[in-house]
Coordinates of C-alpha atoms (C1' of nucleotides) in Angstrom, one line a residue:
Chain A
V1 CA 1.0 35.3 20.9
L2 CA 2.7 34.0 17.7
G3 CA 1.2 30.5 17.7
R4 CA 2.0 27.2 19.3
E5 CA 5.7 26.6 19.5
V6 CA 6.7 24.1 16.8
D7 CA 10.1 23.2 15.6
D8 CA 10.9 25.8 12.9
V9 CA 12.9 23.6 10.7
A10 CA 14.5 25.6 7.9
G11 CA 12.7 25.3 4.7
Q12 CA 9.9 23.3 6.2
P13 CA 6.5 24.6 5.1
R14 CA 4.2 25.9 7.8
W15 CA 1.5 23.3 7.1
Q16 CA 4.0 20.5 7.4
E17 CA 5.1 21.8 10.8
I18 CA 1.5 21.8 12.0
A19 CA 0.9 18.4 10.5
D20 CA 3.9 16.9 12.3
D21 CA 3.0 18.6 15.5
L22 CA -0.6 17.4 15.3
N23 CA 0.7 13.9 14.5
S24 CA 3.0 13.7 17.5
R25 CA 0.2 15.0 19.7
I26 CA -2.1 12.3 18.3
Q27 CA 0.5 9.6 19.0
A28 CA 0.9 11.0 22.5
D29 CA -2.8 10.5 22.9
E30 CA -3.3 14.2 23.7
F31 CA -6.8 14.3 22.2
G32 CA -7.6 11.2 24.2
A33 CA -10.9 9.6 24.1
E34 CA -13.0 10.6 27.2
D35 CA -15.5 8.1 28.6
G36 CA -15.8 5.9 25.6
Q37 CA -15.7 8.8 23.1
E38 CA -13.5 8.6 20.0
A39 CA -10.5 10.9 20.1
Q40 CA -11.4 14.2 18.4
L41 CA -9.2 17.0 17.2
P42 CA -10.0 20.6 18.0
K43 CA -12.1 22.3 15.3
E44 CA -10.3 24.0 12.4
A45 CA -11.1 27.5 13.8
D46 CA -9.4 26.6 17.1
L47 CA -6.4 25.2 15.4
C48 CA -6.1 28.4 13.4
E49 CA -5.8 30.3 16.7
E50 CA -3.6 27.8 18.3
Y51 CA -1.1 27.7 15.5
N52 CA -1.7 31.3 14.4
A53 CA -2.3 30.2 10.8
S54 CA -5.0 30.7 8.3
R55 CA -7.8 28.1 7.9
N56 CA -6.4 27.0 4.5
T57 CA -3.0 26.2 6.0
V58 CA -4.6 24.3 8.9
R59 CA -6.7 22.4 6.4
E60 CA -3.6 21.4 4.4
A61 CA -2.1 20.0 7.6
V62 CA -5.2 18.1 8.5
G63 CA -5.6 16.9 4.9
W64 CA -2.1 15.5 5.1
L65 CA -3.0 13.5 8.1
A66 CA -6.3 12.4 6.5
D67 CA -4.4 11.3 3.4
R68 CA -2.3 9.0 5.5
G69 CA -5.3 7.4 7.2
I70 CA -4.4 9.0 10.6
V71 CA -7.5 11.1 11.0
R72 CA -10.9 11.2 9.4
T73 CA -12.9 14.4 8.9
E74 CA -16.7 14.4 9.0
R75 CA -18.5 17.4 7.6
G76 CA -20.6 19.2 10.2
R77 CA -19.1 17.1 13.0
G78 CA -15.4 17.4 13.3
T79 CA -12.1 15.6 12.9
Y80 CA -11.5 12.2 14.6
V81 CA -8.4 10.1 15.2
I82 CA -8.7 6.7 13.4
P83 CA -7.9 3.9 15.8
R84 CA -5.3 1.4 14.6
P85 CA -6.9 -2.0 14.2
E86 CA -5.4 -5.0 15.9
P87 CA -3.8 -7.2 13.1
I88 CA -5.5 -10.5 12.3
E89 CA -3.0 -13.3 11.7
V90 CA -4.0 -15.4 8.7
T91 CA -2.2 -18.7 8.0
L92 CA -2.4 -19.4 4.2
S93 CA -0.3 -22.6 4.2
S94 CA -2.1 -25.6 5.6
R95 CA -0.4 -28.5 7.3
E96 CA -2.0 -30.9 4.9
I97 CA -2.0 -30.1 1.2
T98 CA -5.2 -32.0 0.9
E99 CA -7.0 -29.9 3.6
G100 CA -9.1 -27.0 2.6
G101 CA -6.1 -25.0 1.3
G102 CA -6.6 -21.9 3.3
E103 CA -10.3 -21.8 2.8
G104 CA -11.6 -22.9 6.0
A105 CA -11.2 -24.1 9.5
A106 CA -7.5 -23.8 10.0
Y107 CA -7.1 -20.2 10.9
V108 CA -10.5 -19.7 12.3
R109 CA -9.7 -21.9 15.3
Q110 CA -7.0 -19.5 16.5
L111 CA -9.4 -16.6 16.3
V112 CA -12.1 -18.3 18.4
K113 CA -9.4 -18.6 21.0
L114 CA -9.1 -14.9 21.1
G115 CA -12.8 -14.4 21.6
R116 CA -13.5 -13.2 18.1
E117 CA -15.9 -15.0 16.0
A118 CA -15.1 -15.5 12.3
Y119 CA -17.8 -16.4 9.7
R120 CA -18.4 -16.1 6.0
T121 CA -21.6 -15.4 4.1
S122 CA -23.3 -18.0 2.0
P123 CA -21.8 -17.8 -1.5
R124 CA -23.4 -15.8 -4.3
V125 CA -23.1 -18.0 -7.3
E126 CA -22.8 -16.8 -10.9
I127 CA -21.9 -18.3 -14.2
Q128 CA -19.8 -16.2 -16.4
Q129 CA -17.7 -16.2 -19.5
A130 CA -14.1 -16.8 -18.4
S131 CA -12.3 -13.5 -18.4
E132 CA -8.8 -13.4 -19.8
P133 CA -6.9 -13.8 -16.5
V134 CA -9.3 -16.5 -15.2
A135 CA -9.0 -18.5 -18.4
R136 CA -5.3 -18.2 -18.2
Y137 CA -5.1 -19.4 -14.6
L138 CA -7.5 -22.3 -15.1
Q139 CA -6.0 -23.1 -18.5
I140 CA -9.2 -23.1 -20.3
G141 CA -10.4 -21.2 -23.4
E142 CA -11.8 -17.7 -23.1
D143 CA -14.9 -19.1 -24.9
E144 CA -15.5 -21.5 -22.0
Q145 CA -17.6 -20.6 -19.0
V146 CA -16.9 -20.7 -15.3
V147 CA -18.8 -21.0 -12.0
L148 CA -18.0 -18.2 -9.7
R149 CA -18.7 -18.4 -6.0
H150 CA -18.4 -15.1 -4.1
Q151 CA -18.2 -14.9 -0.3
Q152 CA -17.6 -12.2 2.3
G153 CA -15.7 -12.9 5.5
Y154 CA -16.4 -11.2 8.8
I155 CA -14.9 -11.2 12.2
T156 CA -17.5 -10.2 14.8
K157 CA -19.4 -7.8 12.5
D158 CA -16.1 -6.3 11.1
P159 CA -15.6 -6.9 7.4
W160 CA -12.5 -9.2 7.0
F161 CA -12.1 -10.4 3.4
L162 CA -13.8 -10.7 0.0
Q163 CA -13.3 -14.0 -1.8
T164 CA -14.2 -15.3 -5.2
S165 CA -13.5 -18.9 -6.4
F166 CA -13.7 -19.9 -10.0
Y167 CA -14.3 -23.4 -11.3
P168 CA -14.7 -24.6 -14.9
L169 CA -18.4 -25.0 -15.7
S170 CA -17.5 -28.5 -17.1
F171 CA -17.3 -29.7 -13.5
V172 CA -21.0 -29.1 -13.1
R173 CA -21.8 -31.0 -16.3
D174 CA -19.6 -33.8 -15.0
G175 CA -21.8 -34.1 -11.9
A176 CA -20.5 -31.6 -9.3
T177 CA -23.9 -29.9 -9.2
R178 CA -23.5 -28.6 -5.7
L179 CA -21.1 -26.0 -7.1
L180 CA -24.2 -24.1 -8.2
E181 CA -25.9 -24.2 -4.8
A182 CA -25.8 -20.9 -2.9
T183 CA -24.9 -22.6 0.3
D184 CA -21.5 -23.1 1.9
I185 CA -20.3 -26.5 1.1
G186 CA -19.7 -27.7 4.6
E187 CA -17.0 -30.4 4.1
G188 CA -15.0 -28.1 1.9
T189 CA -15.2 -27.7 -1.8
V190 CA -11.9 -29.5 -2.4
K191 CA -13.1 -32.6 -0.6
Y192 CA -16.4 -32.4 -2.5
L193 CA -14.7 -32.2 -5.8
Q194 CA -12.5 -35.1 -4.8
A195 CA -15.4 -37.3 -3.8
K196 CA -17.5 -36.3 -6.9
L197 CA -14.9 -36.0 -9.7
G198 CA -11.8 -37.6 -8.2
Y199 CA -9.9 -34.3 -8.3
K200 CA -7.2 -34.5 -5.6
Q201 CA -5.4 -31.4 -4.6
A202 CA -1.7 -32.1 -5.0
G203 CA -0.4 -28.6 -4.6
Y204 CA -1.2 -24.9 -5.0
H205 CA 0.4 -21.8 -6.2
D206 CA -0.1 -18.5 -4.4
E207 CA 0.5 -15.0 -5.8
I208 CA 0.4 -12.0 -3.4
S209 CA 0.3 -8.4 -4.3
A210 CA -0.8 -5.1 -2.8
R211 CA -2.8 -2.4 -4.6
R212 CA -5.4 0.3 -4.0
P213 CA -8.9 -1.0 -3.4
D214 CA -11.6 -0.4 -6.0
E215 CA -14.8 1.3 -5.0
I216 CA -16.6 -1.9 -3.9
E217 CA -13.7 -2.9 -1.7
E218 CA -13.5 0.6 -0.3
A219 CA -17.1 0.6 0.7
F220 CA -17.1 -3.0 2.1
F221 CA -13.9 -2.6 4.2
K222 CA -14.7 1.0 5.1
L223 CA -11.4 2.3 3.7
S224 CA -10.9 5.7 2.4
G225 CA -8.1 8.0 1.2
P226 CA -5.2 7.5 -1.0
S227 CA -3.2 5.4 1.5
A228 CA -5.9 2.7 1.6
T229 CA -4.4 -0.6 0.5
V230 CA -5.6 -4.2 0.1
L231 CA -3.6 -7.4 -0.1
E232 CA -4.7 -9.7 -3.0
T233 CA -4.0 -13.4 -3.1
Y234 CA -4.5 -15.6 -6.1
R235 CA -4.5 -19.3 -5.3
T236 CA -4.4 -21.8 -8.1
S237 CA -5.0 -25.4 -7.0
Y238 CA -3.6 -28.3 -9.0
D239 CA -4.4 -31.9 -9.0
A240 CA -1.9 -34.8 -9.2
D241 CA -1.7 -34.5 -12.9
G242 CA -0.7 -30.8 -12.7
R243 CA -4.0 -29.6 -14.0
P244 CA -5.5 -26.5 -12.3
F245 CA -9.0 -27.1 -11.1
R246 CA -9.7 -24.0 -9.0
L247 CA -8.8 -20.3 -8.8
T248 CA -9.5 -18.5 -5.6
V249 CA -9.0 -14.7 -5.4
T250 CA -9.1 -13.2 -1.9
V251 CA -8.8 -9.5 -1.0
W252 CA -7.8 -8.4 2.5
P253 CA -7.6 -4.9 3.9
A254 CA -3.8 -4.4 4.4
D255 CA -4.2 -2.4 7.6
R256 CA -5.6 -5.3 9.6
N257 CA -4.2 -8.5 8.2
R258 CA -0.9 -10.3 8.2
L259 CA -0.4 -13.4 6.1
H260 CA 1.6 -16.4 7.2
Y261 CA 3.2 -19.3 5.5
N262 CA 4.8 -22.3 7.1
I263 CA 7.2 -24.3 4.9
G264 CA 8.8 -27.5 6.1
E265 CA 9.0 -28.3 9.8
V266 CA 8.0 -25.4 12.0
P267 CA 7.5 -25.6 15.7
E268 CA 3.9 -26.2 16.8
P269 CA 3.4 -22.9 18.7
V270 CA 4.4 -20.9 15.6
V271 CA 2.0 -22.8 13.4
H272 CA -1.0 -22.5 15.8
T273 CA -0.5 -19.0 17.1
P274 CA 1.2 -16.9 14.5
G275 CA 2.1 -13.5 15.6
E276 CA 2.6 -14.7 19.2
Q277 CA 6.0 -16.1 19.3
P278 CA 6.7 -18.6 22.1
P279 CA 8.7 -17.3 25.0
P280 CA 12.4 -17.8 25.1
Q281 CA 13.2 -21.4 25.9
D282 CA 15.4 -22.3 28.9
Chain B
V1 CA -16.3 29.3 -23.5
L2 CA -17.3 27.7 -20.3
G3 CA -14.6 25.1 -19.8
R4 CA -13.9 21.7 -21.2
E5 CA -17.0 19.6 -21.2
V6 CA -16.9 17.1 -18.4
D7 CA -19.6 15.0 -17.0
D8 CA -21.4 17.2 -14.6
V9 CA -22.4 14.5 -12.1
A10 CA -24.8 15.9 -9.5
G11 CA -23.1 16.7 -6.2
Q12 CA -19.6 16.0 -7.7
P13 CA -17.2 18.7 -6.8
R14 CA -15.6 20.6 -9.6
W15 CA -12.0 19.5 -8.7
Q16 CA -13.1 15.9 -8.7
E17 CA -14.6 16.2 -12.2
I18 CA -11.4 17.7 -13.4
A19 CA -9.3 15.0 -11.7
D20 CA -11.4 12.2 -13.2
D21 CA -11.2 13.8 -16.6
L22 CA -7.5 14.2 -16.4
N23 CA -7.2 10.7 -15.2
S24 CA -9.1 9.3 -18.2
R25 CA -7.1 11.4 -20.5
I26 CA -3.9 10.0 -18.9
Q27 CA -5.1 6.4 -19.3
A28 CA -5.9 7.2 -22.9
D29 CA -2.3 8.3 -23.3
E30 CA -3.5 11.7 -24.5
F31 CA -0.4 13.5 -23.1
G32 CA 1.7 10.9 -24.8
A33 CA 5.5 10.9 -24.6
E34 CA 6.9 12.4 -27.8
D35 CA 10.3 11.3 -29.0
G36 CA 11.5 9.6 -25.8
Q37 CA 10.0 12.4 -23.6
E38 CA 8.1 11.5 -20.5
A39 CA 4.4 12.2 -20.7
Q40 CA 3.7 15.7 -19.3
L41 CA 0.5 17.4 -18.4
P42 CA -0.3 21.0 -19.5
K43 CA 0.8 23.6 -17.0
E44 CA -1.5 24.7 -14.3
A45 CA -2.3 28.0 -16.0
D46 CA -3.4 26.2 -19.2
L47 CA -5.5 23.7 -17.3
C48 CA -7.2 26.7 -15.6
E49 CA -8.2 28.0 -19.0
E50 CA -9.1 24.6 -20.4
Y51 CA -11.4 23.8 -17.5
N52 CA -12.3 27.4 -16.8
A53 CA -11.4 26.9 -13.1
S54 CA -9.2 28.8 -10.7
R55 CA -5.7 27.7 -10.1
N56 CA -6.5 26.4 -6.6
T57 CA -9.2 24.2 -8.0
V58 CA -7.0 22.8 -10.7
R59 CA -4.3 22.2 -8.1
E60 CA -6.7 20.2 -6.0
A61 CA -7.4 18.0 -9.0
V62 CA -3.7 17.5 -9.8
G63 CA -3.0 16.9 -6.1
W64 CA -5.6 14.1 -6.0
L65 CA -3.8 12.4 -8.9
A66 CA -0.4 13.0 -7.3
D67 CA -1.7 11.5 -4.0
R68 CA -2.6 8.3 -5.9
G69 CA 0.8 8.0 -7.5
I70 CA -0.6 8.7 -11.0
V71 CA 1.4 11.9 -11.6
R72 CA 4.4 13.6 -10.0
T73 CA 4.8 17.4 -9.9
E74 CA 8.2 19.0 -10.0
R75 CA 8.6 22.6 -9.0
G76 CA 9.7 24.8 -11.8
R77 CA 9.4 22.1 -14.3
G78 CA 5.9 20.7 -14.6
T79 CA 3.6 17.7 -14.0
Y80 CA 4.6 14.3 -15.3
V81 CA 2.7 11.0 -15.7
I82 CA 4.4 8.3 -13.6
P83 CA 4.9 5.2 -15.8
R84 CA 3.6 1.9 -14.3
P85 CA 6.5 -0.4 -13.6
E86 CA 6.5 -3.9 -14.9
P87 CA 5.9 -6.2 -12.0
I88 CA 8.8 -8.4 -10.8
E89 CA 7.7 -12.0 -9.9
V90 CA 9.5 -13.2 -6.8
T91 CA 9.2 -16.8 -5.7
L92 CA 9.7 -17.0 -1.9
S93 CA 9.1 -20.8 -1.5
S94 CA 12.1 -22.9 -2.6
R95 CA 11.8 -26.3 -3.9
E96 CA 14.2 -27.6 -1.4
I97 CA 13.8 -26.5 2.2
T98 CA 17.5 -26.8 2.6
E99 CA 18.3 -24.4 -0.2
G100 CA 18.9 -20.8 0.5
G101 CA 15.4 -20.1 1.6
G102 CA 14.6 -17.1 -0.6
E103 CA 17.9 -15.5 -0.3
G104 CA 19.5 -16.2 -3.5
A105 CA 19.8 -17.9 -6.8
A106 CA 16.4 -19.4 -7.2
Y107 CA 14.4 -16.4 -8.4
V108 CA 17.3 -14.6 -9.9
R109 CA 17.6 -17.2 -12.7
Q110 CA 14.2 -16.4 -14.1
L111 CA 15.1 -12.7 -14.3
V112 CA 18.2 -13.2 -16.2
K113 CA 16.1 -15.0 -18.8
L114 CA 14.2 -11.8 -19.2
G115 CA 17.3 -9.8 -19.9
R116 CA 17.3 -8.1 -16.6
E117 CA 20.3 -8.4 -14.3
A118 CA 19.7 -8.8 -10.6
Y119 CA 22.4 -8.3 -8.0
R120 CA 22.8 -7.4 -4.4
T121 CA 25.3 -5.2 -2.6
S122 CA 27.9 -6.5 -0.3
P123 CA 26.4 -6.7 3.2
R124 CA 26.9 -3.9 5.7
V125 CA 27.6 -5.8 9.0
E126 CA 26.7 -4.5 12.4
I127 CA 26.5 -5.9 15.9
Q128 CA 23.6 -4.6 18.0
Q129 CA 21.7 -5.3 21.1
A130 CA 18.7 -7.4 20.1
S131 CA 15.6 -5.3 19.8
E132 CA 12.4 -6.5 21.3
P133 CA 10.9 -8.1 18.1
V134 CA 14.2 -9.5 17.0
A135 CA 14.8 -11.1 20.4
R136 CA 11.3 -12.6 20.2
Y137 CA 11.7 -14.1 16.8
L138 CA 15.1 -15.5 17.5
Q139 CA 14.0 -16.6 21.0
I140 CA 16.9 -15.0 22.7
G141 CA 17.0 -12.5 25.6
E142 CA 16.9 -8.8 25.0
D143 CA 20.2 -8.5 26.8
E144 CA 21.9 -10.7 24.1
Q145 CA 23.5 -9.3 21.0
V146 CA 22.9 -10.1 17.3
V147 CA 24.8 -9.9 14.1
L148 CA 23.0 -7.8 11.5
R149 CA 23.7 -8.1 7.8
H150 CA 22.1 -5.5 5.7
Q151 CA 21.9 -5.7 1.9
Q152 CA 20.3 -3.8 -1.0
G153 CA 19.0 -5.5 -4.1
Y154 CA 18.9 -4.1 -7.6
I155 CA 17.6 -5.0 -10.9
T156 CA 19.6 -3.3 -13.7
K157 CA 20.2 -0.2 -11.6
D158 CA 16.7 -0.1 -10.3
P159 CA 16.3 -0.5 -6.5
W160 CA 14.5 -3.7 -5.8
F161 CA 14.6 -4.6 -2.1
L162 CA 16.1 -3.9 1.2
Q163 CA 17.0 -6.9 3.4
T164 CA 18.4 -7.4 6.9
S165 CA 19.3 -10.7 8.4
F166 CA 19.8 -11.3 12.1
Y167 CA 21.8 -14.0 13.7
P168 CA 22.6 -14.5 17.4
L169 CA 26.1 -13.3 18.2
S170 CA 26.8 -16.6 19.9
F171 CA 27.1 -18.1 16.4
V172 CA 30.3 -16.1 15.9
R173 CA 31.7 -17.1 19.3
D174 CA 31.0 -20.7 18.3
G175 CA 33.1 -20.4 15.2
A176 CA 31.0 -18.9 12.4
T177 CA 33.3 -15.9 12.1
R178 CA 32.5 -15.3 8.4
L179 CA 29.1 -13.8 9.6
L180 CA 31.2 -10.7 10.5
E181 CA 32.7 -10.3 7.1
A182 CA 31.3 -7.7 4.8
T183 CA 31.3 -9.9 1.8
D184 CA 28.5 -12.0 0.3
I185 CA 28.8 -15.5 1.6
G186 CA 28.8 -17.2 -1.8
E187 CA 27.5 -20.6 -1.0
G188 CA 24.7 -19.2 1.0
T189 CA 24.6 -18.4 4.7
V190 CA 22.4 -21.4 5.5
K191 CA 24.8 -23.8 4.0
Y192 CA 27.7 -22.1 5.7
L193 CA 26.0 -22.3 9.1
Q194 CA 25.3 -25.9 8.5
A195 CA 28.9 -26.7 7.6
K196 CA 30.3 -24.7 10.5
L197 CA 27.8 -25.2 13.3
G198 CA 25.7 -28.1 12.1
Y199 CA 22.5 -26.0 11.9
K200 CA 20.3 -27.6 9.3
Q201 CA 17.3 -25.7 8.1
A202 CA 14.2 -27.9 8.6
G203 CA 11.6 -25.2 7.8
Y204 CA 10.7 -21.6 7.9
H205 CA 7.9 -19.3 8.8
D206 CA 7.0 -16.3 6.7
E207 CA 5.0 -13.3 7.7
I208 CA 3.8 -10.8 5.1
S209 CA 2.3 -7.4 5.6
A210 CA 1.9 -4.1 3.8
R211 CA 2.6 -0.7 5.2
R212 CA 3.7 2.8 4.3
P213 CA 7.5 3.1 3.8
D214 CA 9.7 5.0 6.2
E215 CA 11.9 7.8 5.0
I216 CA 14.9 5.6 4.2
E217 CA 12.7 3.2 2.1
E218 CA 11.0 6.1 0.4
A219 CA 14.4 7.5 -0.6
F220 CA 15.9 4.2 -1.7
F221 CA 12.9 3.0 -3.7
K222 CA 12.1 6.6 -5.0
L223 CA 8.6 6.4 -3.6
S224 CA 6.5 9.4 -2.6
G225 CA 3.0 10.4 -1.7
P226 CA 0.5 8.8 0.7
S227 CA -0.3 5.9 -1.6
A228 CA 3.3 4.6 -1.5
T229 CA 3.3 1.1 -0.1
V230 CA 5.9 -1.6 0.7
L231 CA 5.5 -5.3 1.3
E232 CA 7.5 -6.5 4.3
T233 CA 8.3 -10.2 4.8
Y234 CA 9.7 -11.7 8.0
R235 CA 11.3 -15.1 7.5
T236 CA 12.2 -17.1 10.6
S237 CA 14.3 -20.2 9.8
Y238 CA 14.2 -23.2 12.1
D239 CA 16.5 -26.1 12.5
A240 CA 15.5 -29.7 13.0
D241 CA 15.1 -29.2 16.7
G242 CA 12.6 -26.4 16.1
R243 CA 15.0 -23.7 17.2
P244 CA 15.1 -20.4 15.2
F245 CA 18.6 -19.6 14.0
R246 CA 17.9 -16.7 11.6
L247 CA 15.5 -13.9 11.0
T248 CA 15.4 -12.2 7.6
V249 CA 13.4 -9.0 7.1
T250 CA 12.9 -8.0 3.5
V251 CA 11.1 -4.9 2.2
W252 CA 9.8 -4.7 -1.3
P253 CA 8.1 -1.7 -3.0
A254 CA 4.6 -2.9 -3.6
D255 CA 4.1 -1.2 -6.9
R256 CA 6.6 -3.5 -8.7
N257 CA 6.7 -6.8 -6.9
R258 CA 4.5 -9.8 -6.7
L259 CA 5.3 -12.6 -4.3
H260 CA 4.8 -16.3 -5.1
Y261 CA 4.6 -19.5 -3.0
N262 CA 4.4 -23.0 -4.3
I263 CA 3.1 -25.5 -1.9
G264 CA 3.1 -29.2 -2.6
E265 CA 3.3 -30.4 -6.2
V266 CA 3.0 -27.6 -8.7
P267 CA 3.6 -27.9 -12.5
E268 CA 7.1 -27.0 -13.5
P269 CA 6.3 -24.0 -15.8
V270 CA 4.4 -22.3 -12.9
V271 CA 7.3 -22.8 -10.6
H272 CA 9.9 -21.5 -13.0
T273 CA 8.0 -18.7 -14.7
P274 CA 5.6 -17.3 -12.2
G275 CA 3.3 -14.7 -13.7
E276 CA 3.5 -16.4 -17.0
Q277 CA 1.0 -19.1 -16.9
P278 CA 1.5 -21.9 -19.4
P279 CA -0.8 -21.9 -22.5
P280 CA -3.9 -24.1 -22.4
Q281 CA -2.9 -27.7 -22.8
D282 CA -4.2 -29.8 -25.6
Chain C
dT1 C1' 28.3 33.8 -14.8
dG2 C1' 24.1 36.2 -14.4
dG3 C1' 19.5 37.5 -14.8
dG4 C1' 14.9 37.1 -16.4
dA5 C1' 11.1 34.0 -17.7
dT6 C1' 8.6 29.9 -16.5
dT7 C1' 6.3 26.8 -13.4
dT8 C1' 5.0 24.8 -9.3
dG9 C1' 4.7 25.6 -3.9
dT10 C1' 3.0 28.2 0.1
dT11 C1' 0.0 31.2 2.5
dC12 C1' -3.4 34.3 3.1
dG13 C1' -8.2 36.4 2.7
dT14 C1' -13.0 35.7 1.5
dA15 C1' -17.4 33.9 0.3
dT16 C1' -20.6 30.3 -0.1
dG17 C1' -22.3 25.4 0.1
dT18 C1' -23.7 21.3 2.8
dA19 C1' -24.2 17.8 6.4
dT20 C1' -25.0 17.4 11.4
dG21 C1' -27.3 18.1 15.6
Chain D
dA1 C1' -35.0 27.2 11.7
dC2 C1' -30.5 27.8 13.5
dA3 C1' -25.8 27.3 14.9
dT4 C1' -21.7 24.3 14.2
dA5 C1' -18.0 22.6 11.5
dC6 C1' -16.1 20.9 7.4
dA7 C1' -16.0 21.3 1.9
dT8 C1' -15.6 23.9 -2.2
dA9 C1' -14.1 27.7 -4.9
dC10 C1' -12.1 32.0 -6.2
dG11 C1' -8.5 35.6 -6.2
dA12 C1' -4.0 37.3 -5.0
dA13 C1' 0.8 37.7 -3.7
dC14 C1' 5.1 36.0 -3.0
dA15 C1' 8.7 32.1 -2.7
dA16 C1' 11.6 28.7 -4.7
dA17 C1' 13.3 25.7 -8.2
dT18 C1' 14.3 25.3 -13.0
dC19 C1' 15.4 26.7 -17.6
dC20 C1' 17.1 29.5 -21.2
dC21 C1' 19.6 33.1 -23.3

DNA sequence: TGGGATTTGTTCGTATGTATG
DNA sequence: ACATACATACGAACAAATCCC
């Protein structure tokens, strides 16, 4: 026996052939989960025999798959196929500018329909010196201080997003003392600020980028490997005078979130159930 | 000599120590580019001596950096530090819904200011059977055909984005024959369709996700390694009756693009120079 | 044009460490 | 305590791309 037959593409390294073959076998569900078990690859020693390659070569192949987030190896246990998460559809544009601005109820509703419960932790509140970017977004001096409200989002026990909102500390001095309370502001922070200080949200600016997660995000979202990616959104909210009054930074694991914006007039079904396009009209 | 002194964190593998040390040396610009040269790491053999480790161990460390897009190895030449590209700020929301809708002039203007020239290739035009997702977005049957216009975007020779727009072939039969021409439709396709068929863009829906690039995208954007990521935007344009009349799919390399949306009233400087916040007002 | 030196890529063998069950 | 299975580490040989003379 000279090893499992794999396409011997000219110039293709042996480990790449093995990786490609394993990948196609994974996609074909060949290591299928049996009775609720997670799909598991054969152990390295068996793969060595199967492909007639050394352990180092097999490990390079498996490592290539692990780097891409296709499998996960666990010392002493084995190698498992990572299931692809169902994407969560998140609408970041709200129908009404004056609503929550992506903070709250809008997209949660659609999830409840799908039988998944979304919730966020009570905020952890801090007061900090404004960092350079925060000061820039809020158009305050770097010597000024900000209130920072940090929350974690979950969907049925699964970590969903990390979010931090920044407000000038002057808001508290001006009477918006509930910004310092470590409880979710039920009616929405925007409405609270409007009632308390007269700030009315006239518009907002969103910035979206993708990057590798830091260690905290890796741990919270249970991401690993070089292919792990998060989406990061910066939302700056402006009042009618064009002054920024809030910065909200949200981090979403890229492998299970899709962001949506509706601009202008968009059919109702698209707004309410993004990702599920309505059937062809007749 | 027992190797370059590195923090001997308990339980930390040797290759990880080396990788971390190399990474901090890279960030400190220790392998600095001399007279226009790209920053280059010492060769493997030298690193073996420096860290008093075997070649395989050094290679694991360098491989870890390469997987994260920090360095790039070239056989027969050496290992080079990959320069971090300056991010390009792309505004996807247009002031006027009826403008081009992200296709054209809006965000190009700001780039020209920065001394970088943006341009797009003439479209490659194809006619295809509508694939499942395309048929779903355009709300047509899968038996129907679509016109596909594919373009590549560049900024001063650097590849910037890949874009494909889909239109129902029925538009051509109804008289919009310029959809088939392999030349950029100067006044904007949206305006052309409005003039020719009376389609008026009333709104659009954007979907944003991040994923690994396919082989074509990898080659075009010169991306490599498992950490390579692209942002993909799906824009569905709707007319006043809520009917979709165009789908535009754009792919951007995530390491050099940030996407922007302005909703409601946003101060002029933020709209026109995203990424450069205005200085604190006085 | 050619050939040798340089440098990274591939593959193997081997030994030992460490978490799991 | 023991077997299992992945992780780390070293050494070695040859291949392939590049560079220089």
